[in-house]
Amino acid sequence: MLTPESAGGTRPTGMPMITLEKAQQILLEQVSVGETITLKLRKAGQYRLAEAVYCDVDYPPFARSVMDGYAVKASDVAHVPVRLRVAGQVPAGLDSQLVLQSGEAIQINTGAPIPAGADAVVRVEITTLHSDGREVEIGESVPVGKFITERATYAHAGDLVIEAGAVLTPMNMAVAATAGAGEVRVYRKPSVAYLVTGDELVDVDAQPSGAQIRNSNEYLLASLLEAARVDAKSLGVVGDDPAELRKRMESGCAYDVLITTGGISMGAFDYVPRILEELGAELLVHKIAIKPGRPTIFARLPSGTLVFALPGNPMSALVGYELLVRPALSLMQGGDGQPMRLIQAVCEGELSAIRDRQTFIPAVVRVNSEGLWTVGLLSWFGSGDAVGAANANALIHRPAHAEAVKHGDKVSVMLLMHSMDV
Ligand code: AMP
Ligand code: MG
């Protein structure tokens, strides 16, 4: 019989299995924040800010109307109905020199500056024009200040409006634009190379024959890394050939991060751990008490490249990515590296008790008619079953030694933000 040693395959690295918490602590210690760059705001969407954004003007820069209607003196409309003389019109964008006198109203649009002399706005809906538009009847009284946003209500010039470390979300892009931040200092996206290994793999366009299967992990990783908006490069597929694998993994040294899938278990042809050692990598984690994903490796090459060697089964690779790779990519870009943001959801199925490894189960979260999160189970046959995990947008998290779950019990759920059908 071929043994791992006789086949020249892996040998145990001698590292003990550790808890997920310990692995994540090692990650926090090892991963440091990357370089910063300056980008035009237009190009900076979804980057993380390395420097806070300050507003360069008062916002709004002038007192403005919240409504379409008439600028008035509140004292003139204290008793209604009342007719006022229409003294002019101020559309948005016009720096009008009009001064409102007592007994007058000035037509005004949303966003237009409040004319001098006015102290309130009445909505057009409670007014009626008379005398060919020369007079307006006001139907309701308004207090001083009604429908006026005073200058600098939202921010004063010099105010901090977005903190360093925040992601330039769509709304933060709007805030940065408001603040005059035409250029922003952000964390550079890490460069990430990835490769998949296995003699059995054929590409999507090929018809698998005999002992072959299609290579799904390359597409999984490409898509995860696209959602992570990093600078990703596929190093392709490598067979279970140590020389070729070594060459390809060596080319990964030019990147900030190298991700591999497959070839890390105890099989005769699982060469990845041995090659990492040959390349002088410092093995930081090998084997975590999680299911799936136990053999996951985290290492550092002499080039400084962080290596995540994930198991070959698609769901194991996804779990390893979510628990280690995604947090690392976040830390490198100034994020907090928080691996699991768990929500509580009502389980619409039964789950058996858990043994000694924290367990992650693909599932579908929904919001029910009462607005509560529910989580539905899939017909899934384990970590090799990519088909059963179709439409999963979450992972149910079951702690080690957790008791069985009954229909209607609450469970902890990790949302897969990249898989939300929105
Ligand atoms: P390994 O981690 O190499 O022992 O592989 C574990 C399982 O994952 C095996 O059934 C492999 O055939 C499968 N596998 C490995 N790589 C891939 C891949 N790129 N796409 C789909 N399945 C894979
Ligand atoms: Mg393999």
Tab-separated table of C-alpha atoms and ligand atoms in Angstrom:
chain	number	residue	atom	x	y	z
A	1	MET	CA	0.000	0.000	0.000
A	2	LEU	CA	1.116	3.525	-0.723
A	3	THR	CA	1.729	5.409	2.504
A	4	PRO	CA	2.026	9.195	2.675
A	5	GLU	CA	5.762	8.812	3.259
A	6	SER	CA	6.352	6.362	0.419
A	7	ALA	CA	4.354	8.527	-1.972
A	8	GLY	CA	6.424	11.510	-0.898
A	9	GLY	CA	3.242	13.240	0.221
A	10	THR	CA	2.456	15.115	3.331
A	11	ARG	CA	3.647	14.339	6.800
A	12	PRO	CA	2.068	15.797	9.877
A	13	THR	CA	3.421	19.254	10.579
A	14	GLY	CA	3.206	18.404	14.232
A	15	MET	CA	1.001	21.358	14.949
A	16	PRO	CA	-1.821	20.712	17.379
A	17	MET	CA	-5.418	21.419	16.478
A	18	ILE	CA	-6.417	24.749	18.026
A	19	THR	CA	-9.713	26.487	18.662
A	20	LEU	CA	-11.138	28.940	16.167
A	21	GLU	CA	-10.769	31.733	18.721
A	22	LYS	CA	-7.064	30.969	19.092
A	23	ALA	CA	-6.604	30.869	15.299
A	24	GLN	CA	-8.324	34.225	14.975
A	25	GLN	CA	-6.174	35.677	17.753
A	26	ILE	CA	-3.046	34.545	15.869
A	27	LEU	CA	-4.463	36.185	12.755
A	28	LEU	CA	-4.994	39.477	14.613
A	29	GLU	CA	-1.399	39.380	15.847
A	30	GLN	CA	0.085	38.535	12.458
A	31	VAL	CA	-1.818	40.704	10.030
A	32	SER	CA	-0.881	44.333	9.884
A	33	VAL	CA	-2.526	47.198	8.150
A	34	GLY	CA	-1.279	47.890	4.623
A	35	GLU	CA	-0.073	50.965	2.765
A	36	THR	CA	-2.244	53.953	2.048
A	37	ILE	CA	-2.809	55.693	-1.271
A	38	THR	CA	-4.553	58.848	-2.453
A	39	LEU	CA	-7.425	58.396	-4.878
A	40	LYS	CA	-9.845	60.637	-6.681
A	41	LEU	CA	-13.145	60.344	-4.841
A	42	ARG	CA	-14.806	59.026	-8.004
A	43	LYS	CA	-12.488	55.989	-7.916
A	44	ALA	CA	-12.638	55.407	-4.163
A	45	GLY	CA	-16.026	53.729	-3.676
A	46	GLN	CA	-15.843	50.833	-1.162
A	47	TYR	CA	-12.253	51.611	-0.169
A	48	ARG	CA	-11.588	52.126	3.524
A	49	LEU	CA	-10.536	55.601	4.611
A	50	ALA	CA	-7.057	55.939	6.101
A	51	GLU	CA	-7.723	59.544	7.071
A	52	ALA	CA	-10.872	61.193	8.352
A	53	VAL	CA	-12.869	63.473	6.077
A	54	TYR	CA	-13.574	67.031	7.260
A	55	CYS	CA	-16.174	69.322	5.767
A	56	ASP	CA	-14.614	72.324	4.038
A	57	VAL	CA	-17.790	74.453	4.110
A	58	ASP	CA	-20.762	75.071	6.358
A	59	TYR	CA	-23.489	72.666	5.335
A	60	PRO	CA	-25.895	73.797	4.141
A	61	PRO	CA	-23.858	76.868	3.218
A	62	PHE	CA	-26.938	79.152	3.477
A	63	ALA	CA	-30.361	79.054	5.187
A	64	ARG	CA	-32.596	77.198	2.724
A	65	SER	CA	-36.169	76.148	2.181
A	66	VAL	CA	-37.276	72.588	2.878
A	67	MET	CA	-40.432	72.968	0.786
A	68	ASP	CA	-41.876	74.482	-2.350
A	69	GLY	CA	-44.096	77.356	-1.213
A	70	TYR	CA	-43.794	80.942	-0.019
A	71	ALA	CA	-41.250	82.635	2.217
A	72	VAL	CA	-43.101	84.846	4.681
A	73	LYS	CA	-42.847	86.586	8.017
A	74	ALA	CA	-44.543	84.261	10.539
A	75	SER	CA	-46.159	87.317	12.167
A	76	ASP	CA	-47.920	88.146	8.847
A	77	VAL	CA	-49.693	84.761	8.833
A	78	ALA	CA	-50.607	84.684	12.537
A	79	HIS	CA	-54.254	85.172	11.581
A	80	VAL	CA	-55.521	83.179	8.604
A	81	PRO	CA	-56.719	83.210	5.969
A	82	VAL	CA	-54.643	86.192	4.934
A	83	ARG	CA	-53.691	87.650	1.550
A	84	LEU	CA	-50.087	88.706	0.900
A	85	ARG	CA	-48.565	90.469	-2.115
A	86	VAL	CA	-46.312	88.160	-4.179
A	87	ALA	CA	-43.042	90.091	-4.313
A	88	GLY	CA	-40.980	87.753	-6.471
A	89	GLN	CA	-39.618	84.265	-6.907
A	90	VAL	CA	-36.463	82.485	-5.683
A	91	PRO	CA	-35.635	79.227	-7.451
A	92	ALA	CA	-32.891	76.849	-6.185
A	93	GLY	CA	-29.464	78.046	-7.260
A	94	LEU	CA	-30.331	81.764	-7.352
A	95	ASP	CA	-28.511	84.006	-4.894
A	96	SER	CA	-31.408	86.497	-4.868
A	97	GLN	CA	-31.039	90.013	-3.498
A	98	LEU	CA	-34.781	90.193	-2.730
A	99	VAL	CA	-35.720	91.544	0.703
A	100	LEU	CA	-39.130	90.537	2.042
A	101	GLN	CA	-41.235	93.348	3.469
A	102	SER	CA	-44.174	92.994	5.850
A	103	GLY	CA	-47.359	92.032	3.960
A	104	GLU	CA	-45.388	90.221	1.257
A	105	ALA	CA	-44.673	86.643	0.274
A	106	ILE	CA	-41.897	85.400	-2.040
A	107	GLN	CA	-42.370	82.218	-4.052
A	108	ILE	CA	-39.616	79.807	-3.111
A	109	ASN	CA	-38.484	76.331	-4.133
A	110	THR	CA	-36.970	73.492	-2.149
A	111	GLY	CA	-33.262	74.155	-1.683
A	112	ALA	CA	-33.485	77.870	-2.510
A	113	PRO	CA	-31.960	80.440	-0.133
A	114	ILE	CA	-34.371	82.128	2.284
A	115	PRO	CA	-34.653	85.799	1.290
A	116	ALA	CA	-33.659	88.447	3.813
A	117	GLY	CA	-36.618	89.478	5.944
A	118	ALA	CA	-38.393	86.083	5.766
A	119	ASP	CA	-38.464	83.830	8.839
A	120	ALA	CA	-40.744	80.959	7.768
A	121	VAL	CA	-41.973	79.045	4.727
A	122	VAL	CA	-45.544	77.996	4.049
A	123	ARG	CA	-46.160	74.985	1.827
A	124	VAL	CA	-47.647	75.654	-1.597
A	125	GLU	CA	-50.441	73.169	-0.778
A	126	ILE	CA	-52.025	75.539	1.776
A	127	THR	CA	-51.984	78.559	-0.557
A	128	THR	CA	-54.168	79.887	-3.396
A	129	LEU	CA	-52.996	82.395	-5.990
A	130	HIS	CA	-55.240	85.363	-6.809
A	131	SER	CA	-55.195	88.461	-8.999
A	132	ASP	CA	-53.223	86.849	-11.858
A	133	GLY	CA	-50.556	85.694	-9.474
A	134	ARG	CA	-50.023	89.057	-7.788
A	135	GLU	CA	-51.517	87.933	-4.469
A	136	VAL	CA	-51.465	84.712	-2.521
A	137	GLU	CA	-53.930	83.572	0.144
A	138	ILE	CA	-52.315	81.636	2.996
A	139	GLY	CA	-54.563	79.079	4.711
A	140	GLU	CA	-52.515	78.134	7.800
A	141	SER	CA	-50.274	79.857	10.325
A	142	VAL	CA	-46.668	78.725	10.733
A	143	PRO	CA	-44.193	79.322	13.570
A	144	VAL	CA	-40.908	81.167	13.062
A	145	GLY	CA	-38.341	78.876	11.437
A	146	LYS	CA	-40.887	76.529	9.866
A	147	PHE	CA	-39.467	74.668	6.841
A	148	ILE	CA	-36.150	76.510	7.047
A	149	THR	CA	-32.862	74.653	7.411
A	150	GLU	CA	-30.461	77.134	8.960
A	151	ARG	CA	-26.932	77.501	7.641
A	152	ALA	CA	-24.559	74.818	9.050
A	153	THR	CA	-27.382	72.754	10.557
A	154	TYR	CA	-25.703	69.555	9.341
A	155	ALA	CA	-22.033	70.514	9.633
A	156	HIS	CA	-19.777	73.471	10.257
A	157	ALA	CA	-16.706	74.103	8.133
A	158	GLY	CA	-13.904	72.056	9.729
A	159	ASP	CA	-16.193	69.433	11.276
A	160	LEU	CA	-15.182	65.777	11.046
A	161	VAL	CA	-17.870	64.108	8.944
A	162	ILE	CA	-16.445	60.602	8.301
A	163	GLU	CA	-14.024	58.889	10.652
A	164	ALA	CA	-10.805	57.230	9.532
A	165	GLY	CA	-11.370	53.493	9.103
A	166	ALA	CA	-14.859	53.859	7.655
A	167	VAL	CA	-15.697	52.271	4.333
A	168	LEU	CA	-16.670	54.622	1.532
A	169	THR	CA	-20.186	53.215	1.272
A	170	PRO	CA	-22.550	54.846	-1.211
A	171	MET	CA	-23.786	57.255	1.482
A	172	ASN	CA	-20.245	58.043	2.622
A	173	MET	CA	-19.382	58.838	-1.005
A	174	ALA	CA	-22.215	61.377	-0.886
A	175	VAL	CA	-20.900	62.789	2.406
A	176	ALA	CA	-17.333	63.024	1.095
A	177	ALA	CA	-18.577	64.826	-2.020
A	178	THR	CA	-20.595	67.225	0.166
A	179	ALA	CA	-17.505	67.855	2.259
A	180	GLY	CA	-15.412	68.762	-0.791
A	181	ALA	CA	-13.115	65.746	-0.495
A	182	GLY	CA	-12.168	65.483	-4.181
A	183	GLU	CA	-9.281	63.226	-3.186
A	184	VAL	CA	-9.215	60.823	-0.270
A	185	ARG	CA	-6.535	58.854	1.526
A	186	VAL	CA	-7.488	55.181	1.583
A	187	TYR	CA	-5.915	51.795	2.257
A	188	ARG	CA	-4.552	50.083	-0.793
A	189	LYS	CA	-6.350	46.910	-1.812
A	190	PRO	CA	-4.198	43.880	-1.019
A	191	SER	CA	-2.942	41.864	-3.976
A	192	VAL	CA	-4.201	38.298	-3.751
A	193	ALA	CA	-3.092	35.306	-5.811
A	194	TYR	CA	-5.019	32.066	-5.722
A	195	LEU	CA	-4.552	28.593	-7.095
A	196	VAL	CA	-6.358	25.315	-6.847
A	197	THR	CA	-4.767	21.904	-6.762
A	198	GLY	CA	-5.882	18.408	-7.613
A	199	ASP	CA	-5.198	15.879	-10.399
A	200	GLU	CA	-8.929	15.243	-10.670
A	201	LEU	CA	-9.900	18.769	-11.714
A	202	VAL	CA	-11.180	19.778	-15.141
A	203	ASP	CA	-12.524	23.160	-16.163
A	204	VAL	CA	-16.141	24.095	-16.661
A	205	ASP	CA	-15.994	23.661	-20.440
A	206	ALA	CA	-14.637	20.120	-20.248
A	207	GLN	CA	-16.724	16.999	-19.810
A	208	PRO	CA	-15.426	15.152	-16.729
A	209	SER	CA	-14.650	11.542	-17.457
A	210	GLY	CA	-13.547	8.669	-15.255
A	211	ALA	CA	-12.322	10.005	-11.925
A	212	GLN	CA	-12.502	13.679	-12.882
A	213	ILE	CA	-14.649	16.411	-11.385
A	214	ARG	CA	-15.127	20.003	-12.367
A	215	ASN	CA	-12.998	22.654	-10.704
A	216	SER	CA	-15.504	24.720	-8.756
A	217	ASN	CA	-13.162	26.354	-6.232
A	218	GLU	CA	-11.460	28.615	-8.741
A	219	TYR	CA	-14.844	30.145	-9.513
A	220	LEU	CA	-15.771	30.284	-5.845
A	221	LEU	CA	-12.573	32.140	-4.964
A	222	ALA	CA	-12.721	34.440	-7.982
A	223	SER	CA	-16.201	35.455	-6.976
A	224	LEU	CA	-15.410	35.875	-3.263
A	225	LEU	CA	-12.395	38.016	-4.097
A	226	GLU	CA	-14.389	40.080	-6.552
A	227	ALA	CA	-16.927	40.778	-3.803
A	228	ALA	CA	-14.022	41.654	-1.477
A	229	ARG	CA	-12.884	44.148	-4.153
A	230	VAL	CA	-9.255	43.140	-3.882
A	231	ASP	CA	-6.692	42.994	-6.623
A	232	ALA	CA	-6.989	39.255	-7.389
A	233	LYS	CA	-5.052	37.047	-9.782
A	234	SER	CA	-5.663	33.384	-10.547
A	235	LEU	CA	-2.527	31.285	-10.751
A	236	GLY	CA	-4.655	28.541	-12.269
A	237	VAL	CA	-4.981	24.840	-11.631
A	238	VAL	CA	-2.054	22.673	-10.563
A	239	GLY	CA	-2.073	18.893	-10.500
A	240	ASP	CA	-0.816	16.903	-7.537
A	241	ASP	CA	2.755	17.334	-8.720
A	242	PRO	CA	5.109	18.636	-6.029
A	243	ALA	CA	7.599	20.259	-8.433
A	244	GLU	CA	4.929	22.112	-10.380
A	245	LEU	CA	3.055	23.016	-7.204
A	246	ARG	CA	6.202	24.387	-5.631
A	247	LYS	CA	6.934	26.504	-8.710
A	248	ARG	CA	3.418	27.894	-8.783
A	249	MET	CA	3.290	28.568	-5.036
A	250	GLU	CA	6.651	30.309	-5.265
A	251	SER	CA	5.181	32.690	-7.816
A	252	GLY	CA	2.615	33.567	-5.152
A	253	CYS	CA	5.399	35.213	-3.115
A	254	ALA	CA	4.990	38.351	-5.220
A	255	TYR	CA	1.557	38.971	-3.672
A	256	ASP	CA	0.344	40.148	-0.285
A	257	VAL	CA	-1.815	37.050	0.076
A	258	LEU	CA	-1.736	33.584	-1.485
A	259	ILE	CA	-4.783	31.340	-1.240
A	260	THR	CA	-4.737	27.696	-2.217
A	261	THR	CA	-7.404	25.027	-2.087
A	262	GLY	CA	-6.889	21.301	-1.801
A	263	GLY	CA	-3.914	19.154	-0.913
A	264	ILE	CA	-3.691	19.921	2.803
A	265	SER	CA	-5.149	16.833	4.432
A	266	MET	CA	-3.458	13.573	5.346
A	267	GLY	CA	-3.700	12.002	1.890
A	268	ALA	CA	-0.675	10.616	0.080
A	269	PHE	CA	-0.797	13.414	-2.486
A	270	ASP	CA	-1.500	16.326	-0.164
A	271	TYR	CA	1.738	18.216	-0.798
A	272	VAL	CA	0.854	21.758	0.224
A	273	PRO	CA	2.083	21.680	3.874
A	274	ARG	CA	5.393	20.118	2.852
A	275	ILE	CA	5.941	22.665	0.087
A	276	LEU	CA	5.165	25.516	2.454
A	277	GLU	CA	7.878	24.196	4.759
A	278	GLU	CA	10.310	23.837	1.850
A	279	LEU	CA	9.620	27.438	0.864
A	280	GLY	CA	10.608	28.499	4.367
A	281	ALA	CA	7.107	29.432	5.460
A	282	GLU	CA	6.343	29.932	9.097
A	283	LEU	CA	3.307	27.763	9.807
A	284	LEU	CA	1.117	29.704	12.184
A	285	VAL	CA	-2.034	27.599	12.162
A	286	HIS	CA	-2.600	24.077	10.915
A	287	LYS	CA	-5.846	22.385	11.982
A	288	ILE	CA	-8.653	24.253	13.637
A	289	ALA	CA	-11.493	22.717	15.651
A	290	ILE	CA	-14.141	23.663	13.120
A	291	LYS	CA	-16.426	21.660	10.863
A	292	PRO	CA	-15.976	21.855	7.973
A	293	GLY	CA	-12.480	23.212	7.484
A	294	ARG	CA	-10.381	21.374	10.062
A	295	PRO	CA	-7.085	21.122	8.078
A	296	THR	CA	-7.010	24.864	7.222
A	297	ILE	CA	-3.513	26.374	7.220
A	298	PHE	CA	-2.407	29.928	7.900
A	299	ALA	CA	1.270	30.624	7.235
A	300	ARG	CA	3.702	33.363	6.322
A	301	LEU	CA	6.265	33.040	3.554
A	302	PRO	CA	9.696	34.680	3.871
A	303	SER	CA	8.481	37.310	1.375
A	304	GLY	CA	5.892	38.347	3.975
A	305	THR	CA	3.089	36.867	1.870
A	306	LEU	CA	0.295	35.515	4.041
A	307	VAL	CA	-0.802	32.070	2.929
A	308	PHE	CA	-4.205	30.585	3.497
A	309	ALA	CA	-4.267	26.967	2.412
A	310	LEU	CA	-7.891	25.916	2.429
A	311	PRO	CA	-9.306	22.420	2.097
A	312	GLY	CA	-10.497	21.211	-1.296
A	313	ASN	CA	-14.169	20.741	-0.577
A	314	PRO	CA	-16.054	23.842	-1.682
A	315	MET	CA	-17.943	24.433	1.574
A	316	SER	CA	-14.773	23.870	3.628
A	317	ALA	CA	-12.996	26.415	1.439
A	318	LEU	CA	-15.843	28.903	1.886
A	319	VAL	CA	-15.852	28.479	5.669
A	320	GLY	CA	-12.061	28.929	5.842
A	321	TYR	CA	-12.354	32.009	3.672
A	322	GLU	CA	-15.080	33.551	5.829
A	323	LEU	CA	-13.398	32.815	9.147
A	324	LEU	CA	-9.811	33.724	8.261
A	325	VAL	CA	-9.242	35.179	4.795
A	326	ARG	CA	-11.987	37.785	4.777
A	327	PRO	CA	-11.034	39.066	8.263
A	328	ALA	CA	-7.379	39.232	7.173
A	329	LEU	CA	-8.250	41.209	4.034
A	330	SER	CA	-10.290	43.558	6.235
A	331	LEU	CA	-7.435	44.023	8.743
A	332	MET	CA	-4.994	44.800	5.931
A	333	GLN	CA	-7.319	47.605	4.869
A	334	GLY	CA	-7.785	49.162	8.282
A	335	GLY	CA	-10.904	47.173	9.224
A	336	ASP	CA	-11.427	45.510	12.582
A	337	GLY	CA	-11.121	41.984	11.171
A	338	GLN	CA	-14.280	40.932	12.991
A	339	PRO	CA	-14.825	37.422	11.657
A	340	MET	CA	-18.346	36.629	12.760
A	341	ARG	CA	-21.165	39.093	13.020
A	342	LEU	CA	-23.839	36.769	14.317
A	343	ILE	CA	-27.528	37.459	14.310
A	344	GLN	CA	-30.205	35.396	16.002
A	345	ALA	CA	-32.774	33.763	13.758
A	346	VAL	CA	-35.649	31.360	14.251
A	347	CYS	CA	-34.648	27.956	12.894
A	348	GLU	CA	-37.161	26.405	10.522
A	349	GLY	CA	-35.848	22.892	10.939
A	350	GLU	CA	-34.128	20.493	13.285
A	351	LEU	CA	-30.407	20.206	13.920
A	352	SER	CA	-28.586	17.488	15.789
A	353	ALA	CA	-26.302	18.019	18.778
A	354	ILE	CA	-22.710	19.119	18.123
A	355	ARG	CA	-19.595	17.305	19.280
A	356	ASP	CA	-16.275	18.963	19.909
A	357	ARG	CA	-15.901	21.134	16.771
A	358	GLN	CA	-17.751	24.406	16.149
A	359	THR	CA	-19.920	23.732	13.149
A	360	PHE	CA	-21.040	25.862	10.222
A	361	ILE	CA	-24.066	24.859	8.166
A	362	PRO	CA	-25.102	26.578	4.927
A	363	ALA	CA	-28.624	27.955	5.182
A	364	VAL	CA	-31.012	30.565	3.840
A	365	VAL	CA	-32.076	33.509	5.991
A	366	ARG	CA	-35.281	35.359	5.245
A	367	VAL	CA	-37.374	37.983	6.953
A	368	ASN	CA	-40.803	36.569	7.813
A	369	SER	CA	-44.159	38.366	7.717
A	370	GLU	CA	-43.601	39.600	11.278
A	371	GLY	CA	-40.276	41.133	10.309
A	372	LEU	CA	-38.238	38.498	12.169
A	373	TRP	CA	-35.183	36.750	10.787
A	374	THR	CA	-35.799	33.102	10.079
A	375	VAL	CA	-33.321	30.562	8.824
A	376	GLY	CA	-34.230	27.646	6.600
A	377	LEU	CA	-32.156	24.504	6.186
A	378	LEU	CA	-31.032	23.137	2.851
A	379	SER	CA	-30.962	19.605	1.593
A	380	TRP	CA	-27.203	19.502	1.901
A	381	PHE	CA	-24.964	16.455	2.056
A	382	GLY	CA	-21.826	17.893	3.604
A	383	SER	CA	-18.781	19.927	2.660
A	384	GLY	CA	-18.307	18.337	-0.784
A	385	ASP	CA	-21.866	19.202	-1.800
A	386	ALA	CA	-21.765	22.491	-3.660
A	387	VAL	CA	-25.136	21.781	-5.268
A	388	GLY	CA	-27.035	21.419	-1.993
A	389	ALA	CA	-25.566	24.720	-0.843
A	390	ALA	CA	-27.042	26.572	-3.818
A	391	ASN	CA	-28.804	29.769	-2.690
A	392	ALA	CA	-27.159	29.702	0.753
A	393	ASN	CA	-26.813	33.261	2.022
A	394	ALA	CA	-25.768	32.421	5.560
A	395	LEU	CA	-23.974	29.935	7.751
A	396	ILE	CA	-25.678	28.677	10.887
A	397	HIS	CA	-23.084	28.729	13.655
A	398	ARG	CA	-23.274	25.935	16.220
A	399	PRO	CA	-20.865	26.131	19.159
A	400	ALA	CA	-18.937	23.051	20.264
A	401	HIS	CA	-21.071	20.721	22.416
A	402	ALA	CA	-24.289	22.582	21.488
A	403	GLU	CA	-27.513	20.729	22.132
A	404	ALA	CA	-29.916	19.643	19.406
A	405	VAL	CA	-32.108	22.366	17.892
A	406	LYS	CA	-35.878	21.990	17.521
A	407	HIS	CA	-38.056	23.699	14.956
A	408	GLY	CA	-38.721	27.240	16.206
A	409	ASP	CA	-35.578	27.478	18.394
A	410	LYS	CA	-33.268	30.425	17.928
A	411	VAL	CA	-29.851	29.823	16.398
A	412	SER	CA	-26.848	32.061	15.656
A	413	VAL	CA	-26.368	32.884	12.011
A	414	MET	CA	-23.505	34.436	10.102
A	415	LEU	CA	-24.735	36.406	7.113
A	416	LEU	CA	-22.813	35.907	3.888
A	417	MET	CA	-23.023	39.492	2.725
A	418	HIS	CA	-21.637	38.629	-0.723
A	419	SER	CA	-24.503	36.189	-1.247
A	420	MET	CA	-27.437	38.378	-0.254
A	421	ASP	CA	-30.056	38.476	-2.971
A	422	VAL	CA	-30.853	42.159	-2.863
B	1	AMP	P1	-8.299	17.678	-0.892
B	1	AMP	O1	-8.395	18.821	0.072
B	1	AMP	O2	-7.325	17.877	-1.968
B	1	AMP	O3	-8.108	16.373	-0.138
B	1	AMP	O4	-9.711	17.586	-1.570
B	1	AMP	C1	-10.878	17.328	-0.840
B	1	AMP	C2	-12.051	17.141	-1.776
B	1	AMP	O5	-12.302	18.359	-2.451
B	1	AMP	C3	-11.852	16.104	-2.832
B	1	AMP	O6	-13.050	15.404	-3.026
B	1	AMP	C4	-11.501	16.911	-4.054
B	1	AMP	O7	-11.815	16.259	-5.270
B	1	AMP	C5	-12.343	18.141	-3.860
B	1	AMP	N1	-11.740	19.303	-4.520
B	1	AMP	C6	-10.463	19.684	-4.446
B	1	AMP	N2	-10.245	20.768	-5.189
B	1	AMP	C7	-11.422	21.088	-5.753
B	1	AMP	C8	-11.841	22.111	-6.640
B	1	AMP	N3	-10.982	23.036	-7.110
B	1	AMP	N4	-13.139	22.147	-7.017
B	1	AMP	C9	-13.991	21.197	-6.553
B	1	AMP	N5	-13.668	20.233	-5.708
B	1	AMP	C10	-12.390	20.147	-5.323
B	2	MG	MG	-6.512	16.717	-3.478
